[in-house]
Amino acid sequence: MRIYLIIITMLVLSALISCNIGITRQETDIYTISERDTTTLFFVQNAPGNRDNGVIYPSSRTFKSRRYLLQRDSIVDRFYPDFIRLGVFESVGLFLGGDREHSLGTGLFGIFHDFDKDYTYFQGEPDRTFVGGIYRFGIGEWRLRWFRDAKNWTIGTSVYEIIAPEARLEKVLTSTFPLYIRKRYFIREEIPYICITPTVGFGYYPSQYINLSASLDIGSISGLNVRAYAGLAAGSNPKDSWMVRDSRNPNESQTSIFPYAGLGISFLDFLNIVPETYTEWKDHPHSGWNIGLLQFTMIKSGEPYTVFSDTTNEAFFNGFLLRLLNASVALPIDVLAYKLYAGTSLLNFVFLGREAWGIGVLPLRIGFWQTLLPDELSLEPFIEYNYYPSTIFHIGAKMNLRLTEQINLGLTGGYASGKTAEIIGNNFVDSFGNPLEFSNWYIGVNIGIIDKIFYPEDLRYNKLK
């Protein structure tokens, strides 16, 4: 088995290396700039005294001409995207997968989990709408330059992939750095892109499997994509894998073969068509005002007790806000100069204090983006609605100061009102108190990490003008 894994790993690495994988491609143009110039000087030297105008004198004007040649080298570095797809997270909710008697209940897109169900021993619940899920972390695809550089072929992988057809662990197929080959047939080659993507994939550790699928892809808009999947996965889990060790059959290898179908969504997941790989980074059009990995805010709210302790409220900050995998998409409304945006996040945490907190999955957010100082300062009033698993109405405003391309600081303030259903689970209740209905104000200090802010000249609507 060890030799088998080493051989497969070497094949995967050699296949990826052969495609010259990378994120940015640098090209250097070297020019010789020549400047030519000619200077002409005229001199008139008349002898003193009177002239006899009846006699023709030779001209006293003389001139000197000089030519100059100045040469210098000019070096220009150009930076281009060197990938077809690069993403952080993708999830798929499967309504067709494994045994429906052991449904996992992942919910729509695989992220609206049924928190109120007790999955003791990973056996699941019968007859849930979504029986399983597919999850990928750290996704990358690059051009496959085989087949005489045929169009829209890619080879790719992900840091980790989980294909869970149901709740039983022994049926879950998972792999580090699986190998995928995809061919895209584009229906629309303008943002948002629409394409049909047949795929063949291979996983080799800890599960060994083959995954044949096809998907209808729509995206990428500010890193957001939606996909409809159908496929067939077949593989096995050896008895020494963690899926089998933690299952009810810890001493037997398990085979898992199942067709599947589902709906997926991905965040911070960017797709380039081939012509865009020849467009410099600085000239790429963008659809959103803000795309980020994490936004964290320490807040002072009107709640009497801090979220971090049930005994004291001496600290100035008694709560926090947290957004993970955030996107704010500019709406194509020219009247408002495209400043109105619609946004969402994978997860949204609103913790004003102990027993005054809630969690949102894929919340709905509407805001207005106003640039105050070019390349530096912006103001962002917003209204946000969290509907699952907590119900929270949230209104606020945030001022952003861009420190670097990836880090921002800011001040924020607002008002949140809502309640958290009991389906959240005991782990959160033990740490932050039993969630009750709450309504209160807050102010705070925000930091954005890997949080990219764009400005009017970056938007694709303005580039088309």
XYZ file of C-alpha atoms in Angstrom:
465
model
C 0.000 0.000 0.000
C 2.821 2.417 0.840
C 4.522 1.833 -2.524
C 1.169 2.285 -4.239
C 0.601 5.648 -2.538
C 4.116 6.847 -3.371
C 3.662 5.963 -7.055
C 0.268 7.683 -7.246
C 1.603 10.784 -5.468
C 4.516 11.005 -7.899
C 2.148 10.697 -10.862
C -0.112 13.449 -9.496
C 2.811 15.780 -8.842
C 4.395 15.123 -12.229
C 1.073 15.761 -13.991
C 0.617 19.070 -12.176
C 4.226 20.164 -12.658
C 3.994 19.389 -16.374
C 1.254 22.025 -16.573
C 3.555 24.714 -15.085
C 1.191 25.359 -12.176
C 1.265 28.766 -10.553
C -0.908 31.676 -9.524
C 0.874 34.570 -11.231
C 2.929 34.500 -14.412
C 5.556 37.212 -14.804
C 6.777 38.344 -18.187
C 9.558 40.870 -18.680
C 9.809 43.146 -21.703
C 13.211 44.739 -22.373
C 13.353 47.794 -24.637
C 16.117 50.059 -25.845
C 14.874 53.639 -25.992
C 16.786 55.907 -28.418
C 16.467 59.685 -28.381
C 17.914 61.584 -31.360
C 18.267 65.349 -31.466
C 19.933 67.908 -33.765
C 20.971 71.376 -32.600
C 21.742 74.115 -35.152
C 23.379 77.427 -34.121
C 23.608 80.516 -36.349
C 26.236 83.292 -35.945
C 26.391 86.691 -37.686
C 29.690 88.552 -37.407
C 29.746 92.028 -39.031
C 32.960 94.020 -39.227
C 32.746 97.482 -37.626
C 32.521 100.548 -39.844
C 30.497 101.588 -42.898
C 29.784 99.331 -45.855
C 29.807 100.203 -49.487
C 26.450 98.801 -50.496
C 27.392 98.958 -54.124
C 29.790 96.120 -53.696
C 28.551 92.578 -52.942
C 30.169 91.295 -49.817
C 30.262 87.614 -48.866
C 27.747 86.693 -46.133
C 29.035 86.995 -42.599
C 26.533 84.453 -41.239
C 27.846 81.094 -40.152
C 26.140 78.093 -38.485
C 27.101 75.005 -36.530
C 25.066 71.772 -36.434
C 25.401 69.078 -33.779
C 23.666 65.703 -33.531
C 23.003 63.853 -30.269
C 22.084 60.196 -29.675
C 20.981 59.088 -26.197
C 20.137 55.419 -25.558
C 18.854 53.717 -22.421
C 17.369 50.362 -21.506
C 13.785 50.046 -20.272
C 12.603 46.960 -18.378
C 8.846 46.435 -17.889
C 7.495 43.598 -15.715
C 4.013 42.371 -16.560
C 1.973 40.120 -14.271
C -0.757 37.788 -15.522
C -3.019 35.223 -13.816
C -1.611 31.751 -14.390
C -4.597 29.625 -13.388
C -8.030 28.765 -14.685
C -9.676 28.255 -11.328
C -8.577 29.080 -7.788
C -10.944 28.672 -4.854
C -11.049 28.443 -1.073
C -14.211 26.438 -0.361
C -16.930 24.572 -2.234
C -19.862 22.619 -0.791
C -22.606 20.581 -2.428
C -25.834 19.342 -0.867
C -26.790 15.932 -2.301
C -30.485 15.066 -2.642
C -29.468 11.821 -4.348
C -26.642 9.823 -2.828
C -26.363 6.936 -0.386
C -28.902 5.091 1.738
C -31.758 7.439 2.585
C -32.267 5.626 5.894
C -28.973 7.165 7.005
C -29.418 10.673 5.606
C -26.892 13.233 6.769
C -29.278 16.187 6.457
C -26.761 18.707 5.117
C -29.442 20.967 3.699
C -29.366 23.165 0.619
C -25.843 23.630 -0.811
C -24.596 21.340 1.961
C -24.348 24.212 4.456
C -27.885 24.432 5.941
C -27.341 21.595 8.340
C -30.112 20.215 10.543
C -28.581 21.258 13.846
C -31.427 19.793 15.876
C -30.740 16.212 14.831
C -28.605 13.896 16.933
C -26.274 11.911 14.683
C -25.129 9.446 17.340
C -22.586 6.996 15.953
C -22.835 8.773 12.604
C -25.953 6.851 11.634
C -28.004 9.835 10.486
C -31.768 10.215 10.254
C -34.145 8.541 7.813
C -35.765 10.300 4.879
C -34.075 13.683 5.029
C -34.310 15.764 1.841
C -30.551 16.125 1.516
C -28.877 12.812 2.194
C -25.232 13.867 1.957
C -22.695 16.423 0.808
C -19.470 17.096 -1.066
C -16.872 19.467 0.387
C -13.668 20.750 -1.184
C -11.031 22.977 0.431
C -8.233 24.796 -1.415
C -9.184 24.237 -5.062
C -6.855 24.846 -8.005
C -7.047 24.239 -11.765
C -4.566 24.976 -14.516
C -4.557 24.669 -18.285
C -3.979 21.175 -19.594
C -1.685 21.767 -22.551
C -2.146 18.315 -24.022
C -4.200 17.392 -27.121
C -2.303 20.034 -29.118
C -3.382 22.685 -26.636
C -7.069 21.892 -27.069
C -9.446 24.500 -25.751
C -10.728 24.607 -22.136
C -9.093 21.439 -20.795
C -7.825 21.715 -17.227
C -6.042 19.610 -14.656
C -6.533 20.355 -10.992
C -6.701 19.276 -7.411
C -7.780 20.399 -3.958
C -6.062 20.282 -0.614
C -8.802 18.063 0.785
C -12.002 16.574 -0.600
C -14.881 14.854 1.193
C -17.626 12.963 -0.674
C -20.226 11.953 1.911
C -23.190 10.156 0.310
C -24.783 9.624 3.738
C -24.068 9.831 7.465
C -22.288 6.486 7.902
C -18.555 7.177 8.029
C -17.530 3.927 6.373
C -19.329 5.080 3.202
C -17.551 8.457 3.059
C -14.856 8.847 0.383
C -12.130 11.362 1.095
C -8.711 12.235 -0.277
C -5.874 14.705 0.034
C -4.861 16.249 -3.295
C -7.178 14.230 -5.563
C -6.455 14.554 -9.272
C -9.178 16.006 -11.539
C -9.342 16.507 -15.301
C -12.115 18.769 -16.591
C -13.363 19.987 -19.952
C -15.550 23.105 -20.058
C -18.131 23.822 -22.750
C -19.073 27.469 -22.425
C -22.632 28.578 -23.052
C -21.744 32.142 -22.111
C -18.234 33.595 -22.106
C -19.141 36.891 -20.474
C -19.484 37.490 -16.732
C -21.306 35.636 -15.276
C -19.883 32.647 -17.133
C -22.142 29.670 -17.814
C -20.660 26.330 -18.797
C -21.188 22.580 -18.747
C -18.233 20.716 -17.221
C -17.683 16.953 -17.580
C -15.136 15.731 -15.007
C -13.128 12.652 -14.140
C -11.395 12.520 -10.760
C -9.200 10.155 -8.798
C -8.678 9.997 -5.047
C -5.886 7.908 -3.603
C -5.473 8.610 0.156
C -6.968 7.731 2.566
C -9.760 6.499 0.254
C -9.148 5.140 -3.222
C -11.906 6.122 -5.624
C -12.932 7.377 -9.043
C -15.432 10.196 -9.412
C -17.217 10.756 -12.732
C -19.464 13.802 -12.889
C -20.896 16.626 -14.936
C -21.973 20.041 -13.701
C -23.749 23.158 -14.848
C -21.664 26.081 -13.549
C -22.721 29.713 -13.166
C -20.150 32.283 -11.949
C -17.770 33.671 -11.031
C -19.104 36.911 -9.553
C -16.899 38.247 -6.755
C -15.791 34.691 -6.087
C -19.358 33.348 -5.798
C -20.451 30.373 -7.944
C -23.439 28.030 -8.010
C -23.398 24.580 -9.584
C -25.755 21.684 -10.278
C -24.013 18.297 -10.103
C -24.751 14.756 -11.269
C -22.265 11.925 -11.114
C -21.130 8.497 -10.020
C -18.504 7.779 -7.362
C -16.990 4.372 -6.643
C -14.210 3.516 -4.230
C -13.122 1.819 -1.056
C -11.891 2.623 2.425
C -9.138 0.379 3.791
C -9.616 -0.963 7.295
C -6.817 1.235 8.688
C -8.461 4.485 7.469
C -10.041 6.796 10.031
C -13.467 6.453 8.379
C -13.519 2.733 9.102
C -11.859 2.965 12.529
C -14.549 5.370 13.769
C -17.434 3.447 12.234
C -19.488 0.527 13.539
C -17.416 -1.886 11.454
C -13.881 -0.971 12.582
C -12.087 -4.093 11.328
C -13.372 -4.421 7.786
C -12.534 -2.491 4.631
C -15.585 -0.913 3.047
C -16.701 -0.423 -0.552
C -18.812 2.574 -1.502
C -20.513 2.903 -4.904
C -23.300 5.413 -5.478
C -24.777 7.821 -8.035
C -25.383 11.338 -6.797
C -26.998 14.639 -7.706
C -27.105 17.937 -5.898
C -26.719 21.714 -5.778
C -23.507 23.457 -4.770
C -22.067 26.843 -3.959
C -18.485 28.069 -3.652
C -16.844 31.096 -2.036
C -13.649 32.938 -2.922
C -13.666 30.763 -6.032
C -12.383 32.549 -9.133
C -12.643 31.347 -12.727
C -10.631 32.658 -15.665
C -11.348 31.930 -19.284
C -8.241 31.467 -21.427
C -8.167 35.040 -22.889
C -8.097 36.421 -19.333
C -4.807 34.639 -18.670
C -3.294 37.064 -21.203
C -4.731 40.147 -19.488
C -2.573 41.829 -16.865
C -3.790 41.708 -13.278
C -4.136 45.483 -13.144
C -6.506 45.454 -16.133
C -8.839 42.733 -14.891
C -12.449 43.862 -14.363
C -14.126 43.147 -11.026
C -17.750 42.706 -10.030
C -17.633 43.544 -6.337
C -16.675 46.263 -3.898
C -15.306 43.861 -1.335
C -14.133 40.220 -1.291
C -12.629 38.772 1.851
C -11.648 35.763 3.867
C -12.327 37.152 7.340
C -13.739 40.287 8.961
C -13.520 40.432 12.749
C -14.933 43.185 14.972
C -14.507 43.619 18.714
C -17.568 45.491 19.966
C -18.956 47.308 22.985
C -22.683 46.705 23.156
C -25.491 47.662 25.511
C -25.680 44.122 26.898
C -24.959 43.821 30.656
C -22.720 40.735 30.441
C -19.748 39.952 28.252
C -19.947 37.057 25.847
C -16.586 35.782 27.100
C -17.630 35.206 30.731
C -20.743 34.621 32.817
C -19.410 36.332 35.930
C -18.021 39.738 34.966
C -18.430 42.581 32.536
C -15.363 44.619 33.418
C -13.817 44.507 29.939
C -14.615 47.352 27.567
C -15.356 44.968 24.691
C -18.140 42.558 25.590
C -18.876 40.959 22.233
C -17.736 40.420 18.662
C -18.878 40.188 15.050
C -17.342 37.761 12.594
C -17.853 37.223 8.873
C -16.222 34.338 7.022
C -15.824 34.224 3.230
C -17.470 37.538 2.534
C -18.544 39.027 -0.820
C -20.213 42.357 -1.695
C -21.360 42.431 -5.332
C -21.980 45.760 -7.069
C -25.464 45.925 -8.592
C -25.629 47.108 -12.226
C -27.604 50.282 -11.456
C -25.955 53.137 -13.336
C -28.182 55.793 -11.717
C -26.486 55.118 -8.377
C -23.032 54.849 -9.971
C -23.040 51.123 -9.126
C -22.581 51.952 -5.427
C -25.517 49.817 -4.291
C -24.429 46.264 -3.543
C -25.829 42.885 -2.504
C -23.684 40.756 -0.236
C -23.456 37.540 1.717
C -21.052 35.403 3.751
C -20.603 31.717 4.329
C -20.973 32.233 8.093
C -21.958 35.296 10.072
C -21.585 35.555 13.864
C -23.374 38.335 15.795
C -22.433 38.077 19.481
C -23.513 41.188 21.411
C -23.134 39.617 24.856
C -23.896 36.562 26.904
C -27.293 35.136 25.944
C -27.545 37.743 23.166
C -26.017 36.114 20.134
C -26.834 34.390 16.897
C -25.326 32.713 13.838
C -26.280 33.172 10.193
C -25.578 30.926 7.218
C -25.576 32.720 3.872
C -27.222 35.928 5.205
C -28.713 38.518 2.877
C -27.084 41.949 2.938
C -27.836 45.181 1.055
C -25.531 48.162 1.357
C -24.199 51.328 -0.222
C -20.485 51.806 -0.900
C -19.181 55.361 -0.783
C -15.513 56.113 -1.481
C -14.347 58.974 0.733
C -10.648 59.053 -0.156
C -9.343 57.312 -3.287
C -7.394 54.117 -2.510
C -7.723 54.668 1.233
C -11.061 55.391 2.931
C -14.612 54.213 2.286
C -17.977 54.211 4.080
C -20.384 51.282 3.986
C -23.902 51.558 5.480
C -25.789 48.241 5.264
C -28.899 46.275 6.219
C -28.510 42.557 6.880
C -30.950 39.731 7.481
C -29.900 36.393 8.983
C -32.601 33.746 8.604
C -30.946 30.417 9.541
C -30.262 29.039 12.091
C -30.746 32.372 13.903
C -33.192 35.090 12.938
C -31.433 38.460 13.191
C -32.198 41.860 11.702
C -28.986 43.884 11.623
C -28.465 47.491 10.523
C -25.141 49.303 10.712
C -22.373 51.285 9.070
C -18.682 50.543 8.686
C -15.793 52.843 7.804
C -12.897 51.054 6.093
C -9.284 52.199 5.990
C -7.187 50.175 3.565
C -3.738 49.568 5.046
C -2.465 47.140 2.433
C -3.919 45.222 -0.484
C -5.074 42.498 1.920
C -5.517 44.131 5.353
C -8.048 46.769 6.404
C -8.937 48.520 9.635
C -12.209 50.192 10.415
C -14.798 51.546 12.811
C -18.298 50.112 12.908
C -21.543 50.742 14.695
C -25.079 49.452 14.479
C -28.123 47.819 15.964
C -29.075 44.129 15.991
C -32.307 42.467 16.989
C -33.189 38.801 16.866
C -33.346 35.421 18.486
C -31.559 32.107 18.217
C -33.444 28.857 17.945
C -32.492 26.005 20.213
C -31.225 23.952 17.286
C -27.775 25.560 17.565
C -26.583 22.875 19.958
C -25.199 22.511 23.454
C -21.581 23.373 22.606
C -22.422 27.009 21.883
C -24.844 27.218 24.794
C -22.225 25.976 27.255
C -19.718 28.575 26.019
C -21.888 31.636 25.419
C -25.066 31.062 27.391
C -28.558 30.059 26.446
C -29.576 32.291 23.516
C -32.549 34.534 24.191
C -34.290 37.278 22.278
C -32.168 40.411 22.114
C -32.192 43.958 20.751
C -29.281 46.299 21.345
C -26.780 48.738 19.909
C -23.026 48.326 19.503
C -19.848 50.125 18.431
C -16.553 48.474 17.603
C -13.188 48.243 15.885
C -12.888 46.058 12.803
C -10.008 44.292 11.079
C -10.196 42.568 7.691
C -7.658 39.853 6.878
C -7.155 38.823 3.255
C -9.918 41.343 2.690
C -9.708 43.062 -0.680
C -11.419 46.418 -1.210
C -11.996 47.698 -4.741
C -12.639 51.216 -5.997
C -14.807 52.677 -8.796
C -12.132 52.413 -11.467
C -11.792 48.671 -10.725
C -15.445 47.793 -11.451
C -16.131 46.144 -14.773
C -19.114 48.427 -15.363
C -16.830 51.460 -15.336
C -14.211 49.741 -17.494
C -16.840 49.141 -20.195
C -17.598 52.859 -20.494
